[in-house]
Amino acid sequence: MTITAAMPTAKERPRRTRTKRQLSSRPALKLSQLFPSHMDLREPLKAVLVCEDCGTWCPITGMQSRIQKLVPHHTGKAGVADAIHCRGSNRRVEFDMTIVEWRQALADAHTETSSRQPTTVLPKAFSPRTDQTLRARAERTGAVRVADWNAVRKQVGDADEARTQVPHGDRPADGREVPLDTLHPVHPTR
Ligand SMILES: [Zn+2]
């Protein structure tokens, strides 16, 4: 659609958020005094933080006005808890840190947490003996292996020969005999 001069243009609307001009008697919440993880400023116009009074996530209003505050809200979950007006409603929020500072604080807190609770399980260190064996094994060349085999060839041959020796008798001394007779049971009613 092309815009012609005859069409009226919309006036720019005031950017104020139209909430009642009332403030909570509670002291202003300072962002720097809260846990970085208790606020979400990724989208500044949809900033939310955890209300100190009721512990629920609560939007911050007036992001483009002089005063920022928590929107009026009830404590508890909708449809479950009673509709009790939270005393943190309309509480002032003091932006005493920038969004960049908040991101950094959040990252720092995350680093600290992940270093405290490692999610990756590191392999256990080898014992000195195992380490020595593994190193020796890695250092062995083909020629050394052949020499090793030649050194034990006699014992291996003896062991193989001993294995072929069968004890006297045609069946194992301690094993159960396998029944060889076929049974033909007759049902008593026949
Ligand atoms: Zn609240």
PDB file of C-alpha atoms and ligand atoms in Angstrom:
ATOM      1  CA  MET A   1       0.000   0.000   0.000  1.00  0.00           C
ATOM      2  CA  THR A   2       1.372   3.381  -0.940  1.00  0.00           C
ATOM      3  CA  ILE A   3       1.101   6.236   1.504  1.00  0.00           C
ATOM      4  CA  THR A   4      -0.457   9.391   0.105  1.00  0.00           C
ATOM      5  CA  ALA A   5      -0.549  12.875   1.593  1.00  0.00           C
ATOM      6  CA  ALA A   6      -4.315  12.558   2.063  1.00  0.00           C
ATOM      7  CA  MET A   7      -3.909   9.772   4.604  1.00  0.00           C
ATOM      8  CA  PRO A   8      -3.599  10.922   8.214  1.00  0.00           C
ATOM      9  CA  THR A   9      -0.445   9.872   9.956  1.00  0.00           C
ATOM     10  CA  ALA A  10      -0.546   8.456  13.414  1.00  0.00           C
ATOM     11  CA  LYS A  11       0.852  10.580  16.179  1.00  0.00           C
ATOM     12  CA  GLU A  12       3.693   9.243  18.203  1.00  0.00           C
ATOM     13  CA  ARG A  13       2.333   7.769  21.380  1.00  0.00           C
ATOM     14  CA  PRO A  14       3.765   8.581  24.789  1.00  0.00           C
ATOM     15  CA  ARG A  15       6.158   5.916  25.888  1.00  0.00           C
ATOM     16  CA  ARG A  16       5.205   6.118  29.528  1.00  0.00           C
ATOM     17  CA  THR A  17       3.931   2.946  31.078  1.00  0.00           C
ATOM     18  CA  ARG A  18       0.543   3.745  32.449  1.00  0.00           C
ATOM     19  CA  THR A  19       0.648   2.372  35.915  1.00  0.00           C
ATOM     20  CA  LYS A  20      -0.781   4.111  38.919  1.00  0.00           C
ATOM     21  CA  ARG A  21       1.640   6.542  40.431  1.00  0.00           C
ATOM     22  CA  GLN A  22       2.099   4.710  43.624  1.00  0.00           C
ATOM     23  CA  LEU A  23       5.151   3.294  45.242  1.00  0.00           C
ATOM     24  CA  SER A  24       5.610   0.542  47.766  1.00  0.00           C
ATOM     25  CA  SER A  25       6.742   1.555  51.229  1.00  0.00           C
ATOM     26  CA  ARG A  26       9.433  -1.118  50.973  1.00  0.00           C
ATOM     27  CA  PRO A  27      12.961   0.187  50.366  1.00  0.00           C
ATOM     28  CA  ALA A  28      14.112   0.235  46.759  1.00  0.00           C
ATOM     29  CA  LEU A  29      15.620  -2.975  45.432  1.00  0.00           C
ATOM     30  CA  LYS A  30      19.199  -2.396  44.335  1.00  0.00           C
ATOM     31  CA  LEU A  31      20.243  -4.714  41.520  1.00  0.00           C
ATOM     32  CA  SER A  32      23.800  -4.901  42.850  1.00  0.00           C
ATOM     33  CA  GLN A  33      22.470  -6.327  46.128  1.00  0.00           C
ATOM     34  CA  LEU A  34      20.563  -9.180  44.460  1.00  0.00           C
ATOM     35  CA  PHE A  35      21.800 -12.482  43.079  1.00  0.00           C
ATOM     36  CA  PRO A  36      22.655 -12.033  39.394  1.00  0.00           C
ATOM     37  CA  SER A  37      20.672 -15.214  38.740  1.00  0.00           C
ATOM     38  CA  HIS A  38      17.602 -13.635  40.327  1.00  0.00           C
ATOM     39  CA  MET A  39      17.153 -11.202  37.479  1.00  0.00           C
ATOM     40  CA  ASP A  40      16.834 -11.487  33.748  1.00  0.00           C
ATOM     41  CA  LEU A  41      17.848  -8.348  31.884  1.00  0.00           C
ATOM     42  CA  ARG A  42      18.525  -9.973  28.514  1.00  0.00           C
ATOM     43  CA  GLU A  43      15.605  -8.088  27.038  1.00  0.00           C
ATOM     44  CA  PRO A  44      15.700  -4.771  28.890  1.00  0.00           C
ATOM     45  CA  LEU A  45      12.115  -3.899  28.001  1.00  0.00           C
ATOM     46  CA  LYS A  46      10.982  -7.251  29.413  1.00  0.00           C
ATOM     47  CA  ALA A  47      13.264  -7.227  32.439  1.00  0.00           C
ATOM     48  CA  VAL A  48      12.177  -9.451  35.289  1.00  0.00           C
ATOM     49  CA  LEU A  49      13.529 -10.184  38.730  1.00  0.00           C
ATOM     50  CA  VAL A  50      12.658 -12.327  41.675  1.00  0.00           C
ATOM     51  CA  CYS A  51      10.545 -10.365  44.123  1.00  0.00           C
ATOM     52  CA  GLU A  52      12.242 -10.454  47.518  1.00  0.00           C
ATOM     53  CA  ASP A  53       8.942 -10.450  49.318  1.00  0.00           C
ATOM     54  CA  CYS A  54       7.158 -13.349  47.629  1.00  0.00           C
ATOM     55  CA  GLY A  55       9.962 -15.103  45.735  1.00  0.00           C
ATOM     56  CA  THR A  56       8.201 -15.076  42.367  1.00  0.00           C
ATOM     57  CA  TRP A  57       9.488 -13.769  39.047  1.00  0.00           C
ATOM     58  CA  CYS A  58       8.066 -10.342  38.569  1.00  0.00           C
ATOM     59  CA  PRO A  59       8.312  -7.964  35.581  1.00  0.00           C
ATOM     60  CA  ILE A  60       9.924  -4.564  36.015  1.00  0.00           C
ATOM     61  CA  THR A  61       7.913  -1.721  34.601  1.00  0.00           C
ATOM     62  CA  GLY A  62       8.905   1.773  33.576  1.00  0.00           C
ATOM     63  CA  MET A  63      12.102   0.791  31.824  1.00  0.00           C
ATOM     64  CA  GLN A  64      11.883   3.905  29.704  1.00  0.00           C
ATOM     65  CA  SER A  65      10.651   6.164  32.485  1.00  0.00           C
ATOM     66  CA  ARG A  66      12.356   7.879  35.337  1.00  0.00           C
ATOM     67  CA  ILE A  67      11.351   5.330  37.927  1.00  0.00           C
ATOM     68  CA  GLN A  68      11.492   1.583  37.524  1.00  0.00           C
ATOM     69  CA  LYS A  69       9.391  -0.625  39.748  1.00  0.00           C
ATOM     70  CA  LEU A  70       7.966  -4.098  40.106  1.00  0.00           C
ATOM     71  CA  VAL A  71       4.502  -4.486  38.615  1.00  0.00           C
ATOM     72  CA  PRO A  72       1.633  -5.006  41.046  1.00  0.00           C
ATOM     73  CA  HIS A  73       1.293  -8.719  41.656  1.00  0.00           C
ATOM     74  CA  HIS A  74      -0.099 -11.369  43.937  1.00  0.00           C
ATOM     75  CA  THR A  75       1.978 -13.747  45.970  1.00  0.00           C
ATOM     76  CA  GLY A  76       1.829 -17.395  44.943  1.00  0.00           C
ATOM     77  CA  LYS A  77       0.726 -19.176  41.811  1.00  0.00           C
ATOM     78  CA  ALA A  78      -2.376 -18.196  39.898  1.00  0.00           C
ATOM     79  CA  GLY A  79      -5.304 -20.571  40.391  1.00  0.00           C
ATOM     80  CA  VAL A  80      -3.572 -22.328  43.277  1.00  0.00           C
ATOM     81  CA  ALA A  81      -2.817 -19.788  45.973  1.00  0.00           C
ATOM     82  CA  ASP A  82      -5.116 -17.108  47.340  1.00  0.00           C
ATOM     83  CA  ALA A  83      -5.100 -13.737  45.617  1.00  0.00           C
ATOM     84  CA  ILE A  84      -3.009 -11.909  48.179  1.00  0.00           C
ATOM     85  CA  HIS A  85      -1.514  -8.637  47.011  1.00  0.00           C
ATOM     86  CA  CYS A  86       2.257  -8.788  47.433  1.00  0.00           C
ATOM     87  CA  ARG A  87       3.722  -5.995  49.483  1.00  0.00           C
ATOM     88  CA  GLY A  88       6.565  -5.931  46.957  1.00  0.00           C
ATOM     89  CA  SER A  89       4.115  -4.570  44.356  1.00  0.00           C
ATOM     90  CA  ASN A  90       5.220  -1.209  42.947  1.00  0.00           C
ATOM     91  CA  ARG A  91       8.487  -1.540  44.799  1.00  0.00           C
ATOM     92  CA  ARG A  92      11.164   0.676  43.319  1.00  0.00           C
ATOM     93  CA  VAL A  93      14.004  -0.991  41.478  1.00  0.00           C
ATOM     94  CA  GLU A  94      17.288   0.869  41.468  1.00  0.00           C
ATOM     95  CA  PHE A  95      19.416   0.149  38.415  1.00  0.00           C
ATOM     96  CA  ASP A  96      22.765   0.642  40.143  1.00  0.00           C
ATOM     97  CA  MET A  97      24.529  -1.621  37.673  1.00  0.00           C
ATOM     98  CA  THR A  98      24.570  -1.781  33.898  1.00  0.00           C
ATOM     99  CA  ILE A  99      23.347  -4.723  31.856  1.00  0.00           C
ATOM    100  CA  VAL A 100      26.961  -5.440  30.868  1.00  0.00           C
ATOM    101  CA  GLU A 101      27.932  -5.547  34.542  1.00  0.00           C
ATOM    102  CA  TRP A 102      25.000  -7.868  35.252  1.00  0.00           C
ATOM    103  CA  ARG A 103      26.090 -10.243  32.439  1.00  0.00           C
ATOM    104  CA  GLN A 104      29.603 -10.317  33.853  1.00  0.00           C
ATOM    105  CA  ALA A 105      28.347 -10.957  37.392  1.00  0.00           C
ATOM    106  CA  LEU A 106      26.154 -13.774  36.080  1.00  0.00           C
ATOM    107  CA  ALA A 107      29.065 -15.321  34.177  1.00  0.00           C
ATOM    108  CA  ASP A 108      31.308 -15.050  37.257  1.00  0.00           C
ATOM    109  CA  ALA A 109      28.671 -16.690  39.449  1.00  0.00           C
ATOM    110  CA  HIS A 110      28.278 -19.464  36.879  1.00  0.00           C
ATOM    111  CA  THR A 111      32.029 -20.077  36.718  1.00  0.00           C
ATOM    112  CA  GLU A 112      32.194 -20.245  40.481  1.00  0.00           C
ATOM    113  CA  THR A 113      29.296 -22.700  40.651  1.00  0.00           C
ATOM    114  CA  SER A 114      30.641 -24.963  37.922  1.00  0.00           C
ATOM    115  CA  SER A 115      34.087 -25.069  39.488  1.00  0.00           C
ATOM    116  CA  ARG A 116      32.489 -26.062  42.775  1.00  0.00           C
ATOM    117  CA  GLN A 117      30.376 -28.834  41.250  1.00  0.00           C
ATOM    118  CA  PRO A 118      32.318 -30.386  38.380  1.00  0.00           C
ATOM    119  CA  THR A 119      30.001 -32.151  35.968  1.00  0.00           C
ATOM    120  CA  THR A 120      32.749 -34.010  34.151  1.00  0.00           C
ATOM    121  CA  VAL A 121      34.289 -36.930  35.974  1.00  0.00           C
ATOM    122  CA  LEU A 122      38.023 -36.899  35.495  1.00  0.00           C
ATOM    123  CA  PRO A 123      39.773 -40.239  35.053  1.00  0.00           C
ATOM    124  CA  LYS A 124      41.616 -41.463  38.107  1.00  0.00           C
ATOM    125  CA  ALA A 125      45.387 -41.177  37.918  1.00  0.00           C
ATOM    126  CA  PHE A 126      47.266 -44.416  37.323  1.00  0.00           C
ATOM    127  CA  SER A 127      49.259 -45.917  40.142  1.00  0.00           C
ATOM    128  CA  PRO A 128      53.060 -45.569  39.671  1.00  0.00           C
ATOM    129  CA  ARG A 129      53.283 -49.324  38.988  1.00  0.00           C
ATOM    130  CA  THR A 130      50.595 -49.245  36.244  1.00  0.00           C
ATOM    131  CA  ASP A 131      52.142 -46.123  34.792  1.00  0.00           C
ATOM    132  CA  GLN A 132      55.534 -47.876  34.619  1.00  0.00           C
ATOM    133  CA  THR A 133      54.002 -50.928  32.910  1.00  0.00           C
ATOM    134  CA  LEU A 134      52.117 -48.818  30.377  1.00  0.00           C
ATOM    135  CA  ARG A 135      55.211 -46.774  29.597  1.00  0.00           C
ATOM    136  CA  ALA A 136      57.328 -49.902  29.148  1.00  0.00           C
ATOM    137  CA  ARG A 137      54.654 -51.403  26.883  1.00  0.00           C
ATOM    138  CA  ALA A 138      54.545 -48.268  24.738  1.00  0.00           C
ATOM    139  CA  GLU A 139      58.313 -48.236  24.413  1.00  0.00           C
ATOM    140  CA  ARG A 140      58.620 -51.861  23.322  1.00  0.00           C
ATOM    141  CA  THR A 141      59.484 -52.398  19.670  1.00  0.00           C
ATOM    142  CA  GLY A 142      58.605 -55.353  17.487  1.00  0.00           C
ATOM    143  CA  ALA A 143      62.065 -56.900  17.868  1.00  0.00           C
ATOM    144  CA  VAL A 144      61.839 -56.687  21.644  1.00  0.00           C
ATOM    145  CA  ARG A 145      58.447 -58.437  21.527  1.00  0.00           C
ATOM    146  CA  VAL A 146      59.839 -61.284  19.431  1.00  0.00           C
ATOM    147  CA  ALA A 147      62.715 -61.674  21.913  1.00  0.00           C
ATOM    148  CA  ASP A 148      60.155 -61.742  24.749  1.00  0.00           C
ATOM    149  CA  TRP A 149      58.190 -64.478  23.006  1.00  0.00           C
ATOM    150  CA  ASN A 150      61.309 -66.515  22.323  1.00  0.00           C
ATOM    151  CA  ALA A 151      62.254 -66.276  25.992  1.00  0.00           C
ATOM    152  CA  VAL A 152      58.969 -67.886  27.089  1.00  0.00           C
ATOM    153  CA  ARG A 153      58.546 -70.269  24.147  1.00  0.00           C
ATOM    154  CA  LYS A 154      59.760 -73.261  26.178  1.00  0.00           C
ATOM    155  CA  GLN A 155      57.306 -72.669  29.059  1.00  0.00           C
ATOM    156  CA  VAL A 156      54.422 -72.079  26.650  1.00  0.00           C
ATOM    157  CA  GLY A 157      55.212 -75.320  24.832  1.00  0.00           C
ATOM    158  CA  ASP A 158      55.354 -77.248  28.120  1.00  0.00           C
ATOM    159  CA  ALA A 159      52.029 -75.771  29.241  1.00  0.00           C
ATOM    160  CA  ASP A 160      50.371 -76.697  25.932  1.00  0.00           C
ATOM    161  CA  GLU A 161      51.668 -80.225  26.178  1.00  0.00           C
ATOM    162  CA  ALA A 162      50.485 -80.566  29.762  1.00  0.00           C
ATOM    163  CA  ARG A 163      47.018 -79.464  28.636  1.00  0.00           C
ATOM    164  CA  THR A 164      46.766 -82.303  26.119  1.00  0.00           C
ATOM    165  CA  GLN A 165      47.302 -84.871  28.898  1.00  0.00           C
ATOM    166  CA  VAL A 166      43.989 -86.548  29.654  1.00  0.00           C
ATOM    167  CA  PRO A 167      43.519 -88.329  32.975  1.00  0.00           C
ATOM    168  CA  HIS A 168      42.879 -92.048  32.947  1.00  0.00           C
ATOM    169  CA  GLY A 169      39.267 -93.097  32.567  1.00  0.00           C
ATOM    170  CA  ASP A 170      36.697 -92.191  29.946  1.00  0.00           C
ATOM    171  CA  ARG A 171      34.687 -89.647  31.870  1.00  0.00           C
ATOM    172  CA  PRO A 172      35.354 -86.855  34.345  1.00  0.00           C
ATOM    173  CA  ALA A 173      35.791 -88.144  37.881  1.00  0.00           C
ATOM    174  CA  ASP A 174      33.618 -85.525  39.529  1.00  0.00           C
ATOM    175  CA  GLY A 175      31.028 -84.821  36.789  1.00  0.00           C
ATOM    176  CA  ARG A 176      27.497 -86.240  36.687  1.00  0.00           C
ATOM    177  CA  GLU A 177      26.961 -89.034  34.257  1.00  0.00           C
ATOM    178  CA  VAL A 178      24.806 -88.218  31.268  1.00  0.00           C
ATOM    179  CA  PRO A 179      21.790 -90.600  31.145  1.00  0.00           C
ATOM    180  CA  LEU A 180      21.982 -92.697  28.025  1.00  0.00           C
ATOM    181  CA  ASP A 181      18.808 -94.812  28.438  1.00  0.00           C
ATOM    182  CA  THR A 182      15.679 -93.358  26.835  1.00  0.00           C
ATOM    183  CA  LEU A 183      12.767 -93.269  29.277  1.00  0.00           C
ATOM    184  CA  HIS A 184       9.258 -94.244  28.089  1.00  0.00           C
ATOM    185  CA  PRO A 185       6.904 -93.311  30.962  1.00  0.00           C
ATOM    186  CA  VAL A 186       3.282 -94.547  30.690  1.00  0.00           C
ATOM    187  CA  HIS A 187       0.432 -92.423  32.006  1.00  0.00           C
ATOM    188  CA  PRO A 188      -1.336 -94.231  34.910  1.00  0.00           C
ATOM    189  CA  THR A 189      -4.839 -93.815  33.353  1.00  0.00           C
ATOM    190  CA  ARG A 190      -3.940 -95.693  30.189  1.00  0.00           C
TER     191      ARG A 190
HETATM  192 ZN    ZN B   1       6.221 -10.116  45.337  1.00  0.00          ZN
END
